[in-house]
Tab-separated table of C-alpha atoms in Angstrom:
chain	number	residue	atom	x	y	z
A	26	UNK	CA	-15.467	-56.118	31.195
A	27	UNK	CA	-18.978	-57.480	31.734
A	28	UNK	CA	-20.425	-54.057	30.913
A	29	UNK	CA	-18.044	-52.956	28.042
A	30	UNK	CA	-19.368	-56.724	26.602
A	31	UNK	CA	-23.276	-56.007	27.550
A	32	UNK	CA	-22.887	-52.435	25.446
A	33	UNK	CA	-21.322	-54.626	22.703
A	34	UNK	CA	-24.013	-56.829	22.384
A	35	UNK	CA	-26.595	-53.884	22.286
A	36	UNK	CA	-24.384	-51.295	20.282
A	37	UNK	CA	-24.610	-54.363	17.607
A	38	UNK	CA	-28.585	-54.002	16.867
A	39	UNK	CA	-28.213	-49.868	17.011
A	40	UNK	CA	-25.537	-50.019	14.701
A	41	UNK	CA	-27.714	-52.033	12.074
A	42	UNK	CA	-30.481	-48.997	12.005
A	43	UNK	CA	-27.180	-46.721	11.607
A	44	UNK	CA	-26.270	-48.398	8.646
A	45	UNK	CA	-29.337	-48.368	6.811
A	46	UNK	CA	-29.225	-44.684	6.934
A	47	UNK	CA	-25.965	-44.483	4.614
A	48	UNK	CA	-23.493	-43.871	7.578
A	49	UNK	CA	-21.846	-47.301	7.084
A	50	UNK	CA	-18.546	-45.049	6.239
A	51	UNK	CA	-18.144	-44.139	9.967
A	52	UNK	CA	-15.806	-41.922	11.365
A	53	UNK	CA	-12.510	-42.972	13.164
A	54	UNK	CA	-13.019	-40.644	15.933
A	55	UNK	CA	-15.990	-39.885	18.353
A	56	UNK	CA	-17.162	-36.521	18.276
A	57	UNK	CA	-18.656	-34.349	21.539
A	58	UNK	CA	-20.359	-30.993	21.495
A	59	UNK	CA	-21.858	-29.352	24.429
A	60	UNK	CA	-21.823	-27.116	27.903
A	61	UNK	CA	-18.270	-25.440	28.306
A	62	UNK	CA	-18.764	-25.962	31.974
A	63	UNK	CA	-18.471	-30.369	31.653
A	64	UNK	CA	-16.370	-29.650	28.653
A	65	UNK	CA	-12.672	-29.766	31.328
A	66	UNK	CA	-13.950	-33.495	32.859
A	67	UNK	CA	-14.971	-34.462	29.446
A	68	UNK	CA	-11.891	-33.520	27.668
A	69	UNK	CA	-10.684	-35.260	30.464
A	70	UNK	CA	-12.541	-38.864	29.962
A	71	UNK	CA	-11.455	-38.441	26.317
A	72	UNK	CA	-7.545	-38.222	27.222
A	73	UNK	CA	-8.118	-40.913	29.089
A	74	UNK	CA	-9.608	-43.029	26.312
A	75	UNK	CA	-7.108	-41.983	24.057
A	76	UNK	CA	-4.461	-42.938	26.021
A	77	UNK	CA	-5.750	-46.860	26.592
A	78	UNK	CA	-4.670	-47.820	23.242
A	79	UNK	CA	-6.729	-48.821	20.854
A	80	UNK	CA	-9.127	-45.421	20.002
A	81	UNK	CA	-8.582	-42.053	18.927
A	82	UNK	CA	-8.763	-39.335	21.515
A	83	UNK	CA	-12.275	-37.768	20.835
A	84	UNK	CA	-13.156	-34.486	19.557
A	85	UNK	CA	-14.423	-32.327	22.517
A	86	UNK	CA	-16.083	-29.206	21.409
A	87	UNK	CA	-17.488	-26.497	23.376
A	88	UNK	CA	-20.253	-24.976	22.186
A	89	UNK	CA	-22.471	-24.301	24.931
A	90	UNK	CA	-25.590	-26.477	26.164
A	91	UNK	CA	-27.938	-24.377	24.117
A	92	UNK	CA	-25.549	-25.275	20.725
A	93	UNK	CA	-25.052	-28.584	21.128
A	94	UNK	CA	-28.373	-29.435	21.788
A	95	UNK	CA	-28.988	-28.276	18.395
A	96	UNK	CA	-25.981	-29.566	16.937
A	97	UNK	CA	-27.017	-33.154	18.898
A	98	UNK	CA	-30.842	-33.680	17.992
A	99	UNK	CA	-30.337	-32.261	14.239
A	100	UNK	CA	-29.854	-35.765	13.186
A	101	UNK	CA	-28.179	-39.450	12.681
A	102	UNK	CA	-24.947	-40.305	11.152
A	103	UNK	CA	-21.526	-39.214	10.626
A	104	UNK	CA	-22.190	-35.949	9.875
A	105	UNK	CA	-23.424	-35.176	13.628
A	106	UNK	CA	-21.993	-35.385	16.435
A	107	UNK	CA	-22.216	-38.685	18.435
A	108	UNK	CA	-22.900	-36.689	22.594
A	109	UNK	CA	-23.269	-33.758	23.913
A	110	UNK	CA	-22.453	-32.273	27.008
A	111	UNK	CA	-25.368	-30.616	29.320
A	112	UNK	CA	-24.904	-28.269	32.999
A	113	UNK	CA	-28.757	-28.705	32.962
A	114	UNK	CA	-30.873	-31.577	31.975
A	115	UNK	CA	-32.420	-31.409	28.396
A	116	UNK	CA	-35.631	-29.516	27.506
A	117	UNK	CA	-38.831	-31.791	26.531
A	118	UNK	CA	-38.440	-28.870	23.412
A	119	UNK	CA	-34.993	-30.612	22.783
A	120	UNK	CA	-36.127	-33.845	23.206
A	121	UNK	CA	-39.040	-33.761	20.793
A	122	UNK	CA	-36.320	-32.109	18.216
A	123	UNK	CA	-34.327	-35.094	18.317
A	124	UNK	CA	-37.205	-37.463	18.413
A	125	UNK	CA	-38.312	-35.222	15.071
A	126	UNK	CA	-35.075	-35.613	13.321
A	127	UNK	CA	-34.899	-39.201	14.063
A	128	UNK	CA	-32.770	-39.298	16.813
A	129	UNK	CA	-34.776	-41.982	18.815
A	130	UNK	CA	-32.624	-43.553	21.295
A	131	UNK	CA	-30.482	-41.000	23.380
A	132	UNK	CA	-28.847	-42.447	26.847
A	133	UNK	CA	-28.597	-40.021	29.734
A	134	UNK	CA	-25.578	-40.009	31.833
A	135	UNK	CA	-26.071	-37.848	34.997
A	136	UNK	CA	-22.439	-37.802	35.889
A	137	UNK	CA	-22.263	-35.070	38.824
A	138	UNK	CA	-23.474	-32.023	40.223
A	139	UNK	CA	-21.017	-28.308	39.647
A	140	UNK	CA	-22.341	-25.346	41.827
A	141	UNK	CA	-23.126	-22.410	39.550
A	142	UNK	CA	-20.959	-19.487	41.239
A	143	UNK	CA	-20.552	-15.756	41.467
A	144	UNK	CA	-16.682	-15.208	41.845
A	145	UNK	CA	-14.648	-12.608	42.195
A	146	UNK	CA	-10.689	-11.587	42.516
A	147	UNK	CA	-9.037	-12.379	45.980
A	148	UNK	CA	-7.691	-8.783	45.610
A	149	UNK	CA	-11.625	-7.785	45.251
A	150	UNK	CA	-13.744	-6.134	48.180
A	151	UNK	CA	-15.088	-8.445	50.502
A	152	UNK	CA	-19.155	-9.492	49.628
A	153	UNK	CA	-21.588	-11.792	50.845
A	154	UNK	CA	-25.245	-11.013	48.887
A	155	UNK	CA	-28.838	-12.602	48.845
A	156	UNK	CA	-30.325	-13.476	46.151
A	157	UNK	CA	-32.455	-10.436	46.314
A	158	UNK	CA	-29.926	-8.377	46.051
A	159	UNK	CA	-28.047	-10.303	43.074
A	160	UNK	CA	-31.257	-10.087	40.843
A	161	UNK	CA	-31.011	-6.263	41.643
A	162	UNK	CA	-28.195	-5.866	40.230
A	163	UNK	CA	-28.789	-7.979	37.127
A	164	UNK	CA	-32.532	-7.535	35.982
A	165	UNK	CA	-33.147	-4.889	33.135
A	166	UNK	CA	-36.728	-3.949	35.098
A	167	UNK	CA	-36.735	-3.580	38.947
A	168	UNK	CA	-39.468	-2.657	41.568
A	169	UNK	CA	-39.829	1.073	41.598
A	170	UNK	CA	-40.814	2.968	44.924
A	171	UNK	CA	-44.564	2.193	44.187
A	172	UNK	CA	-43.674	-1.407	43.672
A	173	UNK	CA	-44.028	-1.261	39.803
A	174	UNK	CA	-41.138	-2.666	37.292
A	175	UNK	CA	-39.022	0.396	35.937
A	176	UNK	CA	-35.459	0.375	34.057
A	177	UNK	CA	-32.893	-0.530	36.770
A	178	UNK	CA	-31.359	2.487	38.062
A	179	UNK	CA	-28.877	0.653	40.282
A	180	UNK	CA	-25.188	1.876	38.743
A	181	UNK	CA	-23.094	0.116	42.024
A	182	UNK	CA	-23.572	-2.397	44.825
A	183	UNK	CA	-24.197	0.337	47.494
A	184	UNK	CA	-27.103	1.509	45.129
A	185	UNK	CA	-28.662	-1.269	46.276
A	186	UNK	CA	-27.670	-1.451	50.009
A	187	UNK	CA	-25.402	0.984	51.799
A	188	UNK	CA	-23.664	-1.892	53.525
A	189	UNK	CA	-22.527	-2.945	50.219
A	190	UNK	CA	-19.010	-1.812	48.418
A	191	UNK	CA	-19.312	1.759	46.359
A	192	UNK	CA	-17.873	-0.375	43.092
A	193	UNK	CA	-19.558	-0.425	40.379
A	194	UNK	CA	-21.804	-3.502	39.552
A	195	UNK	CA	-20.078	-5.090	36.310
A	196	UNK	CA	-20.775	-8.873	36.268
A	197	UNK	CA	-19.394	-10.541	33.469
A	198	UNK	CA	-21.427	-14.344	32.726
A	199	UNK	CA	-22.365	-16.549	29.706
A	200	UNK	CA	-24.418	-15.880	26.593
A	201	UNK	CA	-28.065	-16.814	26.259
A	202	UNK	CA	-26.927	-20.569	24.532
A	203	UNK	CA	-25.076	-21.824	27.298
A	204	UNK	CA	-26.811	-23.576	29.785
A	205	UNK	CA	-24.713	-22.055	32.455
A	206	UNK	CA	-27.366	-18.693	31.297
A	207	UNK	CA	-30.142	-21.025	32.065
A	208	UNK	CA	-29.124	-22.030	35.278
A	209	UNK	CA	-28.382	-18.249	36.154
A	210	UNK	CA	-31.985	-17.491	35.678
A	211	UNK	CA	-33.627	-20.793	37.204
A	212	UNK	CA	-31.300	-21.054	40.401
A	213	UNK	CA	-30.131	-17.131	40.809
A	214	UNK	CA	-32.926	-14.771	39.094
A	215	UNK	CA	-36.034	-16.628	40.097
A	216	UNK	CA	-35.522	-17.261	43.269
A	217	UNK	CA	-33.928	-13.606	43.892
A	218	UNK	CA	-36.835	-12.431	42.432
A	219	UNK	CA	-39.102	-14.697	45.150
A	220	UNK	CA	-37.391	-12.691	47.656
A	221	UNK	CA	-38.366	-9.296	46.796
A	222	UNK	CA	-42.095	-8.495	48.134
A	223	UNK	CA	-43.114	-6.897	44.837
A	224	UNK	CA	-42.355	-9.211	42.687
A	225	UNK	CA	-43.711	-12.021	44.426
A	226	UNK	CA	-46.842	-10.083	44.614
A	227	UNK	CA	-45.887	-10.336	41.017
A	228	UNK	CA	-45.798	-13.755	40.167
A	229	UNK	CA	-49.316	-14.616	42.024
A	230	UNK	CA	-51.039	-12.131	40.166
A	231	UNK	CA	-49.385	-12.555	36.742
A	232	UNK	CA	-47.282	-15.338	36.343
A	233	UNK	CA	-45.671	-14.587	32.760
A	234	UNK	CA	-45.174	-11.019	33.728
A	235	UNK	CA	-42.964	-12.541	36.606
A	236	UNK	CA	-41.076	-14.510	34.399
A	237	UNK	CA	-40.435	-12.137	32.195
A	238	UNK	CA	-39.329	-9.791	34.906
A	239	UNK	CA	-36.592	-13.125	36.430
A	240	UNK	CA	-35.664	-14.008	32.920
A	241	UNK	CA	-34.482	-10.627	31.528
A	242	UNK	CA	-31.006	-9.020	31.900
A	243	UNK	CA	-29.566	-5.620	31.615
A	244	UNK	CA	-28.512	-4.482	28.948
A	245	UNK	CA	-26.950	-1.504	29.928
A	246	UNK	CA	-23.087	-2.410	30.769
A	247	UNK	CA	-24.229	-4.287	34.101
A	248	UNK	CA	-24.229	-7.974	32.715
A	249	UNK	CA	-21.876	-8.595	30.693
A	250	UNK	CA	-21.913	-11.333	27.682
A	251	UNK	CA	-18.290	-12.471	27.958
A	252	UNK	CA	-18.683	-15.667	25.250
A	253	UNK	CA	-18.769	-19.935	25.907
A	254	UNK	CA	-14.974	-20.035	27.316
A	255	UNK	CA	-15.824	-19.527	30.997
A	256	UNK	CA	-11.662	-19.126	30.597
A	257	UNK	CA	-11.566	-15.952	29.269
A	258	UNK	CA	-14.035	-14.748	32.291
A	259	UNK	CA	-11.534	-15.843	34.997
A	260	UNK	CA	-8.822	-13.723	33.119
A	261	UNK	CA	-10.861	-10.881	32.840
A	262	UNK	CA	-11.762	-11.282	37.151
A	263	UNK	CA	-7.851	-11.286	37.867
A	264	UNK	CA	-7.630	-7.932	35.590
A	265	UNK	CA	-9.997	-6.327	37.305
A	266	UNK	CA	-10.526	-6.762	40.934
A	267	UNK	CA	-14.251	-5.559	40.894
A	268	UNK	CA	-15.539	-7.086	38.510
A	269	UNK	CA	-17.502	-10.738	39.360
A	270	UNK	CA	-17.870	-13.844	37.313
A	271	UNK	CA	-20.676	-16.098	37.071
A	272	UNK	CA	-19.352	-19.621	35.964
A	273	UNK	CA	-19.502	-23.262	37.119
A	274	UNK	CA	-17.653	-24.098	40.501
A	275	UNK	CA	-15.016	-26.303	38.575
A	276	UNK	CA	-13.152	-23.228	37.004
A	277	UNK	CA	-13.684	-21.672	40.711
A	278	UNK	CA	-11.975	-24.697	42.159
A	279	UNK	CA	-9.089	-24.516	39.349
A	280	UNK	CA	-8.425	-21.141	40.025
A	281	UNK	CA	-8.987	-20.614	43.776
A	282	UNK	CA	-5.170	-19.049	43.979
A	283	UNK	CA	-6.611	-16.489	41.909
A	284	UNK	CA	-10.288	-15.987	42.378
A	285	UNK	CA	-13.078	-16.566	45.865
A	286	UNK	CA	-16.284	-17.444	45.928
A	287	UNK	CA	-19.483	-15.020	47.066
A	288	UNK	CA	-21.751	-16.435	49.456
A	289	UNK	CA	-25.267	-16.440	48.335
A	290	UNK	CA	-27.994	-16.173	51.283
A	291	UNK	CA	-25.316	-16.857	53.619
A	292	UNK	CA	-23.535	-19.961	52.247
A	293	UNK	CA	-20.365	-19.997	50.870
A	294	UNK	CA	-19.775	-22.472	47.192
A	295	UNK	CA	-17.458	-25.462	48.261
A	296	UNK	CA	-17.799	-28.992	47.512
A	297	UNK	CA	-19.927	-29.944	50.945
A	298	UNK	CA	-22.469	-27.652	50.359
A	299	UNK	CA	-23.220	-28.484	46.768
A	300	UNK	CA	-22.854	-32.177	47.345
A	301	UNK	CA	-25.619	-31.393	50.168
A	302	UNK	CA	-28.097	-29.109	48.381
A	303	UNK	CA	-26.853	-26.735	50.927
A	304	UNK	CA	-25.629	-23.977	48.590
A	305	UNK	CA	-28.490	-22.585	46.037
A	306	UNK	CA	-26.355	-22.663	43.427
A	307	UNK	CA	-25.806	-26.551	43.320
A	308	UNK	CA	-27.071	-27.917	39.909
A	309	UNK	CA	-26.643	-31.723	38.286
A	310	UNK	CA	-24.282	-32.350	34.967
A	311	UNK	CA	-25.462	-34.491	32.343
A	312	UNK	CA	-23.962	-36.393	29.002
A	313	UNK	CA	-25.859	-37.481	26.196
A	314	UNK	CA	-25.302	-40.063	23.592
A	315	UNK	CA	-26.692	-41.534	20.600
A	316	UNK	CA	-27.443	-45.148	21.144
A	317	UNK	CA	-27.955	-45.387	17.224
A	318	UNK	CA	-23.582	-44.659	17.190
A	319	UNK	CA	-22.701	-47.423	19.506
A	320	UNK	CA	-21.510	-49.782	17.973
A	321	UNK	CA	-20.593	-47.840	14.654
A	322	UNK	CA	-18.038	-44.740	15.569
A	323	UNK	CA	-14.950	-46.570	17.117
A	324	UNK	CA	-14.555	-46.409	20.715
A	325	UNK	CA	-18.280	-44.570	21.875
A	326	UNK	CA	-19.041	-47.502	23.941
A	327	UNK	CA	-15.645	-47.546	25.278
A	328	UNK	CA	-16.293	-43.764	26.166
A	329	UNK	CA	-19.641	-44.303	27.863
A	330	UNK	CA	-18.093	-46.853	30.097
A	331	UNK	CA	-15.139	-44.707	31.172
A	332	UNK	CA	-17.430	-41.834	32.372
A	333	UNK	CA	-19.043	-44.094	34.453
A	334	UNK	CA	-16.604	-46.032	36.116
A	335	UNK	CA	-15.312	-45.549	39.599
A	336	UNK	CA	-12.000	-44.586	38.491
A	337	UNK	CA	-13.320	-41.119	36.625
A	338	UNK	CA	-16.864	-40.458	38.420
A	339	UNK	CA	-16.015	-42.580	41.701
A	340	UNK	CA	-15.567	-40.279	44.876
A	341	UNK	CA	-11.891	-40.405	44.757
A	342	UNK	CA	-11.923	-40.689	40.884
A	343	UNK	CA	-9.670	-38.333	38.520
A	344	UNK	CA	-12.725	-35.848	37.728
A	345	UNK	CA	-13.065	-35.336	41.383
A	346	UNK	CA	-9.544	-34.383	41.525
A	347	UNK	CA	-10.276	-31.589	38.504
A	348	UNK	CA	-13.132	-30.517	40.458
A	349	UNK	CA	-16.430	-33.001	39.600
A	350	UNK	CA	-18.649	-33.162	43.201
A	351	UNK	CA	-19.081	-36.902	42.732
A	352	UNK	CA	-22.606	-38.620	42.927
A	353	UNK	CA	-23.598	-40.800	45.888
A	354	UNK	CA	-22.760	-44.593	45.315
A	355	UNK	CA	-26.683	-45.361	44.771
A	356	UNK	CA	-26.721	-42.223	41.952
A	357	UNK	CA	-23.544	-42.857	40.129
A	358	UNK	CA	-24.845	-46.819	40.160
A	359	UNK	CA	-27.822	-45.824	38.238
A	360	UNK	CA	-26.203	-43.996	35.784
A	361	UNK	CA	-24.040	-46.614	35.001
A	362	UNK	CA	-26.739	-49.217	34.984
A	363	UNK	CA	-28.541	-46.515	32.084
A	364	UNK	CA	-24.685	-47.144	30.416
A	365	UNK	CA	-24.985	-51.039	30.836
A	366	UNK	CA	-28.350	-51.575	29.533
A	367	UNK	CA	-28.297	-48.306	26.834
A	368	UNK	CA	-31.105	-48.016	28.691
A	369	UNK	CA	-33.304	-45.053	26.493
A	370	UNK	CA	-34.701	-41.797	28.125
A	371	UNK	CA	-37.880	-40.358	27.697
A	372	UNK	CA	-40.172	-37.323	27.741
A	373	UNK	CA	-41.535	-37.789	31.352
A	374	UNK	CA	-39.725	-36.588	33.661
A	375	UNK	CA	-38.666	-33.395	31.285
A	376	UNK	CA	-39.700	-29.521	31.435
């Protein structure tokens, strides 16, 4: 209560610069864009708020990171939406769009961490790969024999070691404006990349030819764009047993009747080993909102403090059930002391 009446208090002031810019008329319901991969606990929060009585159930869209970043920072007022859902933190380029278009105040929420996963069918052969060998099979340019970059020529897994399964290497994953696609490069492609002697010859003799190298996919049938609904890539896994699936570990731990994980350099993706920084894939989850709304689209405040409160985010909270890794007590504390105060980010500690 002491918190819903602090954000009260503070939602007051931002909703007087709201005004002023002709959005007086304010919606009835809060709207959310953002990452399809927070988009299942968010939905979630927002049942919950509808079903307290007293606001609408928000509008949860998903749209990807990428597209609701832009669909965030493009402005203030009813006519955009009031957060945005992020499986990465926000560019500085994103934040000095918003701070551009006059969104000036925007409250970070790190609510989790989700383990970025290569799945497959439980029906599928069984596979345990490096990184090494995952960025060989999903890089459009590869290390020739004489070490230089040539089209990849690797059509299945055993292509690229003989103790690997004679399948061929179809990996299905998100487009480029999910942030799910950024985390595939950052946490799977780079550091595969670091592992292969050429390449990291590469990157200490010409660093943007390296990242060009980690940050380019095949386009030849290997990767495959399969759209925002990280849904429709779990049906497509349990159609075809040899294909894989690069998603967040949430829709891994919904569907683990179905699908298993791959072990990447030897550890397997389960809540322990994300929660630890033990699995490479283990990433934080973020939620962004417009301190400028508080106060003036029914219910936002209400919204914020729901996220945050030990009954959703808490260890034994609802999202954990559906698959959140919870913060530690001293994280999740912070972010709802950001809530509390509408405490505003900035530019620092961004890349």
């Amino acid at each position: 209560m002491k918190l819903y009446r602090s954000l009260i208090a503070v939602g007051a002031v931002a909703a007087t610069g709201l005004a002023l810019t002709g959005a007086a008329e304010a919606r009835d319901q809060i709207r959310i864009v953002g990452s399809s991969t927070v988009y299942p606990f968010t939905t979630t929060v927002a049942e919950q708020l509808g079903k307290s009585g007293g606001v609408k159930t928000p509008v949860v869209e998903s749209t990807g990171t990428g597209g609701g970043m832009k669909l965030f920072c493009a402005g203030v007022g009813v006519d955009h939406p009031d957060a945005t859902n992020a499986s990465r933190r926000m560019k500085k380029s994103e934040f000095e769009q918003c701070q551009k278009n006059g969104v000036k105040d925007i409250v970070e929420i790190n609510i989790g961490f989700d383990g970025l996963t290569l799945a497959q069918s439980k029906a599928g052969p069984a596979m345990s790969l490096t990184l090494g060998q995952l960025f060989l099979a999903l890089a459009k340019e590869v290390p020739g024999p004489d070490g230089k970059l040539v089209a990849n020529p690797y059509k299945t897994w055993s292509d690229i070691d003989k103790s690997l399964p004679n399948v061929k290497i179809e990996v299905l994953g998100p487009p480029p404006t999910s942030g799910t696609r950024d985390s595939l490069h950052e946490l799977f492609m780079e550091k595969g990349a670091e592992q292969i002697p050429a390449l990291n010859a590469l990157k200490k003799a010409d660093a943007k030819a390296f990242e060009k190298a980690w940050k380019t996919l095949r386009e030849d049938g290997g990767y495959v764009e399969a759209g925002e609904n990280d849904n429709v890539i779990v049906q497509k896994l349990e159609a075809n047993k040899n294909a894989f699936g690069v998603f967040g570990y949430s829709f891994l731990e919904e569907n683990i009747a179905k699908l298993k994980g791959v072990a990447l350099d030897g550890v397997a993706p389960d809540f322990d080993t994300i929660a630890s920084d033990k699995y490479k894939g283990a990433r934080r989850m973020y939620v962004y909102i417009k301190k400028a709304h508080i106060g003036v689209i029914p219910g936002l405040d209400k919204f914020a403090v729901e996220y945050v409160s030990t009954k959703a985010t808490g260890e034994d909270g609802y999202l954990a059930k559906k698959g959140l890794v919870t913060l530690p007590k001293a994280q999740l504390d912070n972010s709802r002391k950001n809530v509390e105060g509408l405490v505003p980010m900035t530019a620092d500690p961004l890349s």
